[in-house]
Amino acid sequence: MPPMPRNDPRQYDDLAGEWWRPGGGFELLHWLAAARASLIPPAVKEGAVLVDAGCGGGLLAPHLAGKGYRHVGVDLRVSGLALAAQRGVTPVRGDVLALPLATGSADVVAAGEILEHVTDLPAAVAELSRVLRPGGLLVLDTVNSGALSRFVTVTLGEWIGVAPIGLHDPALFVDPRRLTAEFASHGVRLEVRGLRPSTAGLFRWLAFGQGAGGRIVPTRSTAVLYQGRGRKEATP
């Protein structure tokens, strides 16, 4: 059987066992989920909805416990949605390019490690902005499109085992200036900052397969990974 093309979402079915395996191939995604959740405050009203676009196996769920949201996870792959449902996520099968959700239905939209996988960035941004209510919060993280990011994430990352082979197509990586402009066109003012894994945690994971204690920390440079937070303009 020929290998799947880069960025083929079917790869996540083959990698389903990695979502929750301690120290496994998706360990870095756990750290990113924790960093993303740190930007999300407790819900301010009963029944508040958080839409987790590209939720995968539901890695955000443990970090939202007690914050008061109904956690709705949208993903293309049933294998990931089944795991997310086991952790209290309301699973919805769908594409971030055409979210099967009502306009303005989300108090918070989380888009973690999904935008570098979409084939139509303007459509994805439009959909994430559409489902977010006026005044609602957007949080995201993604991968820069520059040469350093392509080298670190794909060339080096796949070689040392930080990124599963073939999971990323560097042609889809996202320039933060472009992303900020796209969201601004839909009334979402996005602020970004750089991210990197903690050195000690990364060493333990790569050397010993132990991810405990690893975390994502902010950095000045957005050249590789970056995080965004913004609010949609409130209706006058």
Tab-separated table of C-alpha atoms in Angstrom:
chain	number	residue	atom	x	y	z
A	1	MET	CA	0.000	0.000	0.000
A	2	PRO	CA	1.465	3.405	-0.933
A	3	PRO	CA	2.104	5.863	1.941
A	4	MET	CA	-0.562	8.427	2.681
A	5	PRO	CA	0.115	11.948	1.460
A	6	ARG	CA	1.231	14.534	3.979
A	7	ASN	CA	-1.529	15.997	6.133
A	8	ASP	CA	-3.952	13.175	5.301
A	9	PRO	CA	-6.453	13.125	8.214
A	10	ARG	CA	-6.720	9.333	7.989
A	11	GLN	CA	-3.333	9.194	9.695
A	12	TYR	CA	-5.056	10.075	12.962
A	13	ASP	CA	-6.934	6.780	12.845
A	14	ASP	CA	-3.634	4.905	12.721
A	15	LEU	CA	-2.311	7.085	15.555
A	16	ALA	CA	-5.418	6.898	17.758
A	17	GLY	CA	-3.519	4.977	20.430
A	18	GLU	CA	-1.140	7.903	20.864
A	19	TRP	CA	-3.702	10.434	22.097
A	20	TRP	CA	-3.574	9.321	25.722
A	21	ARG	CA	-0.458	7.151	25.888
A	22	PRO	CA	1.847	8.634	28.549
A	23	GLY	CA	5.006	9.904	26.881
A	24	GLY	CA	3.613	8.913	23.471
A	25	GLY	CA	3.763	10.588	20.092
A	26	PHE	CA	1.204	13.238	21.044
A	27	GLU	CA	2.881	14.230	24.314
A	28	LEU	CA	3.662	17.723	23.057
A	29	LEU	CA	-0.024	18.221	22.233
A	30	HIS	CA	-0.878	17.646	25.902
A	31	TRP	CA	1.454	20.478	26.872
A	32	LEU	CA	-0.070	22.731	24.223
A	33	ALA	CA	-3.588	21.918	25.444
A	34	ALA	CA	-2.637	22.964	28.984
A	35	ALA	CA	-1.178	26.232	27.684
A	36	ARG	CA	-4.304	26.890	25.607
A	37	ALA	CA	-6.606	26.218	28.550
A	38	SER	CA	-4.674	28.691	30.694
A	39	LEU	CA	-6.058	31.455	28.464
A	40	ILE	CA	-9.671	30.402	29.082
A	41	PRO	CA	-11.333	31.923	32.171
A	42	PRO	CA	-14.193	30.241	34.052
A	43	ALA	CA	-17.603	30.603	32.397
A	44	VAL	CA	-19.515	33.689	33.464
A	45	LYS	CA	-22.975	32.248	32.800
A	46	GLU	CA	-24.747	28.949	33.191
A	47	GLY	CA	-24.773	26.834	30.038
A	48	ALA	CA	-21.814	28.568	28.410
A	49	VAL	CA	-20.556	26.673	25.350
A	50	LEU	CA	-16.955	26.094	24.379
A	51	VAL	CA	-16.387	24.821	20.844
A	52	ASP	CA	-13.150	22.850	20.485
A	53	ALA	CA	-12.398	22.900	16.746
A	54	GLY	CA	-10.267	19.935	15.718
A	55	CYS	CA	-10.617	18.433	19.197
A	56	GLY	CA	-8.867	15.156	18.355
A	57	GLY	CA	-8.900	12.840	21.356
A	58	GLY	CA	-10.162	15.534	23.727
A	59	LEU	CA	-6.860	16.659	25.241
A	60	LEU	CA	-8.327	19.987	26.327
A	61	ALA	CA	-10.993	18.339	28.515
A	62	PRO	CA	-9.007	17.750	31.740
A	63	HIS	CA	-7.873	21.361	31.778
A	64	LEU	CA	-11.444	22.686	31.522
A	65	ALA	CA	-12.771	20.668	34.455
A	66	GLY	CA	-14.601	22.928	36.867
A	67	LYS	CA	-14.648	25.941	34.559
A	68	GLY	CA	-18.360	25.557	33.829
A	69	TYR	CA	-18.469	25.070	30.059
A	70	ARG	CA	-20.362	22.637	27.921
A	71	HIS	CA	-17.417	21.330	25.927
A	72	VAL	CA	-18.380	20.624	22.304
A	73	GLY	CA	-15.678	18.952	20.243
A	74	VAL	CA	-15.716	19.014	16.446
A	75	ASP	CA	-13.460	16.725	14.428
A	76	LEU	CA	-13.371	14.826	11.146
A	77	ARG	CA	-12.200	11.524	12.610
A	78	VAL	CA	-14.547	9.256	14.546
A	79	SER	CA	-11.594	7.573	16.269
A	80	GLY	CA	-10.632	10.801	18.036
A	81	LEU	CA	-14.214	11.802	18.800
A	82	ALA	CA	-14.839	8.488	20.556
A	83	LEU	CA	-11.919	9.141	22.897
A	84	ALA	CA	-13.029	12.728	23.483
A	85	ALA	CA	-16.530	11.570	24.403
A	86	GLN	CA	-15.049	9.307	27.094
A	87	ARG	CA	-13.712	12.456	28.738
A	88	GLY	CA	-16.977	14.353	28.791
A	89	VAL	CA	-16.755	16.135	25.452
A	90	THR	CA	-19.937	16.405	23.385
A	91	PRO	CA	-18.729	14.960	20.050
A	92	VAL	CA	-19.748	16.463	16.715
A	93	ARG	CA	-18.377	15.095	13.473
A	94	GLY	CA	-17.604	17.913	11.105
A	95	ASP	CA	-15.078	19.955	9.187
A	96	VAL	CA	-13.640	23.224	10.470
A	97	LEU	CA	-14.203	24.565	6.933
A	98	ALA	CA	-17.967	24.109	7.366
A	99	LEU	CA	-18.758	23.801	11.073
A	100	PRO	CA	-22.155	22.114	11.671
A	101	LEU	CA	-23.013	24.640	14.399
A	102	ALA	CA	-25.280	27.660	14.611
A	103	THR	CA	-23.981	31.166	14.100
A	104	GLY	CA	-23.059	32.803	17.401
A	105	SER	CA	-23.533	29.581	19.373
A	106	ALA	CA	-20.117	29.558	21.108
A	107	ASP	CA	-19.035	31.650	24.059
A	108	VAL	CA	-15.482	30.399	23.524
A	109	VAL	CA	-13.851	28.918	20.437
A	110	ALA	CA	-10.621	26.964	20.888
A	111	ALA	CA	-8.643	26.122	17.753
A	112	GLY	CA	-5.564	24.258	18.865
A	113	GLU	CA	-3.116	22.764	16.378
A	114	ILE	CA	-5.699	22.746	13.594
A	115	LEU	CA	-5.060	25.818	11.437
A	116	GLU	CA	-1.749	24.423	10.111
A	117	HIS	CA	-3.757	21.485	8.741
A	118	VAL	CA	-6.564	23.292	6.892
A	119	THR	CA	-6.468	23.578	3.118
A	120	ASP	CA	-8.461	26.837	3.013
A	121	LEU	CA	-7.358	29.229	5.754
A	122	PRO	CA	-9.823	32.060	4.939
A	123	ALA	CA	-12.738	29.597	5.065
A	124	ALA	CA	-11.565	28.176	8.405
A	125	VAL	CA	-11.159	31.642	9.919
A	126	ALA	CA	-14.591	32.660	8.646
A	127	GLU	CA	-16.216	29.612	10.218
A	128	LEU	CA	-14.477	29.975	13.573
A	129	SER	CA	-15.518	33.636	13.644
A	130	ARG	CA	-19.079	32.840	12.564
A	131	VAL	CA	-19.856	30.430	15.402
A	132	LEU	CA	-18.315	32.756	18.013
A	133	ARG	CA	-20.876	35.040	19.631
A	134	PRO	CA	-20.261	38.822	19.738
A	135	GLY	CA	-17.999	39.459	22.708
A	136	GLY	CA	-16.905	35.825	22.729
A	137	LEU	CA	-13.352	34.615	23.250
A	138	LEU	CA	-11.084	32.930	20.697
A	139	VAL	CA	-7.938	31.028	21.695
A	140	LEU	CA	-5.630	29.206	19.303
A	141	ASP	CA	-2.153	27.906	18.680
A	142	THR	CA	-0.525	27.008	15.404
A	143	VAL	CA	2.732	26.782	13.454
A	144	ASN	CA	4.459	29.630	11.641
A	145	SER	CA	5.067	29.390	7.902
A	146	GLY	CA	8.703	30.532	7.954
A	147	ALA	CA	11.799	28.548	7.033
A	148	LEU	CA	12.862	28.019	10.661
A	149	SER	CA	9.473	26.592	11.550
A	150	ARG	CA	9.465	24.249	8.568
A	151	PHE	CA	12.910	22.986	9.553
A	152	VAL	CA	12.123	22.584	13.274
A	153	THR	CA	8.660	21.071	12.852
A	154	VAL	CA	9.180	18.815	9.842
A	155	THR	CA	12.867	18.190	9.059
A	156	LEU	CA	14.173	18.095	12.624
A	157	GLY	CA	10.911	17.313	14.386
A	158	GLU	CA	10.212	14.155	12.405
A	159	TRP	CA	13.838	13.021	12.676
A	160	ILE	CA	14.017	13.249	16.478
A	161	GLY	CA	10.438	12.087	17.031
A	162	VAL	CA	8.760	15.300	18.191
A	163	ALA	CA	6.297	15.149	15.277
A	164	PRO	CA	4.867	11.954	13.720
A	165	ILE	CA	6.186	11.475	10.188
A	166	GLY	CA	3.923	12.878	7.491
A	167	LEU	CA	1.429	14.530	9.811
A	168	HIS	CA	2.262	18.057	8.636
A	169	ASP	CA	2.399	19.691	5.232
A	170	PRO	CA	4.652	22.749	5.602
A	171	ALA	CA	2.875	24.404	2.681
A	172	LEU	CA	-0.118	24.875	5.017
A	173	PHE	CA	1.762	26.539	7.886
A	174	VAL	CA	0.384	29.934	8.902
A	175	ASP	CA	2.043	33.343	8.938
A	176	PRO	CA	0.870	35.173	12.109
A	177	ARG	CA	0.469	38.480	10.297
A	178	ARG	CA	-1.800	36.878	7.733
A	179	LEU	CA	-3.791	35.099	10.441
A	180	THR	CA	-4.238	38.303	12.426
A	181	ALA	CA	-5.467	40.118	9.312
A	182	GLU	CA	-7.883	37.307	8.411
A	183	PHE	CA	-9.495	37.364	11.850
A	184	ALA	CA	-9.618	41.163	11.884
A	185	SER	CA	-11.704	41.045	8.699
A	186	HIS	CA	-14.325	39.126	10.727
A	187	GLY	CA	-14.266	41.449	13.719
A	188	VAL	CA	-11.897	39.402	15.890
A	189	ARG	CA	-8.854	41.311	17.144
A	190	LEU	CA	-6.180	38.670	17.656
A	191	GLU	CA	-3.032	39.116	19.738
A	192	VAL	CA	-0.236	36.564	19.343
A	193	ARG	CA	2.834	35.486	21.284
A	194	GLY	CA	5.499	32.884	20.721
A	195	LEU	CA	5.645	29.493	22.441
A	196	ARG	CA	8.243	26.810	23.034
A	197	PRO	CA	8.438	23.579	25.035
A	198	SER	CA	10.317	23.665	28.330
A	199	THR	CA	13.875	22.435	27.839
A	200	ALA	CA	13.894	19.980	30.762
A	201	GLY	CA	10.518	18.497	29.833
A	202	LEU	CA	11.491	18.071	26.205
A	203	PHE	CA	14.719	16.333	27.196
A	204	ARG	CA	12.933	13.888	29.529
A	205	TRP	CA	10.400	13.047	26.853
A	206	LEU	CA	12.900	12.495	24.055
A	207	ALA	CA	15.528	10.741	26.171
A	208	PHE	CA	13.377	8.602	28.425
A	209	GLY	CA	9.839	8.660	26.981
A	210	GLN	CA	8.619	10.457	30.086
A	211	GLY	CA	6.404	13.477	29.599
A	212	ALA	CA	5.556	14.248	33.223
A	213	GLY	CA	6.395	17.839	34.089
A	214	GLY	CA	6.755	19.011	30.496
A	215	ARG	CA	5.058	22.264	29.641
A	216	ILE	CA	4.810	25.025	27.079
A	217	VAL	CA	6.249	28.409	27.999
A	218	PRO	CA	5.924	31.803	26.298
A	219	THR	CA	8.770	33.255	24.291
A	220	ARG	CA	9.337	36.477	22.370
A	221	SER	CA	9.719	34.777	19.026
A	222	THR	CA	6.742	33.582	16.992
A	223	ALA	CA	9.071	32.009	14.427
A	224	VAL	CA	8.054	28.402	15.181
A	225	LEU	CA	5.034	27.997	17.469
A	226	TYR	CA	2.680	30.764	18.489
A	227	GLN	CA	-0.497	31.273	20.479
A	228	GLY	CA	-3.353	33.689	19.851
A	229	ARG	CA	-6.118	35.183	21.974
A	230	GLY	CA	-8.830	37.590	20.881
A	231	ARG	CA	-12.423	38.678	21.275
A	232	LYS	CA	-15.094	39.199	18.693
A	233	GLU	CA	-16.454	42.715	18.513
A	234	ALA	CA	-19.620	43.114	20.537
A	235	THR	CA	-22.806	44.055	18.748
A	236	PRO	CA	-23.514	47.793	19.188
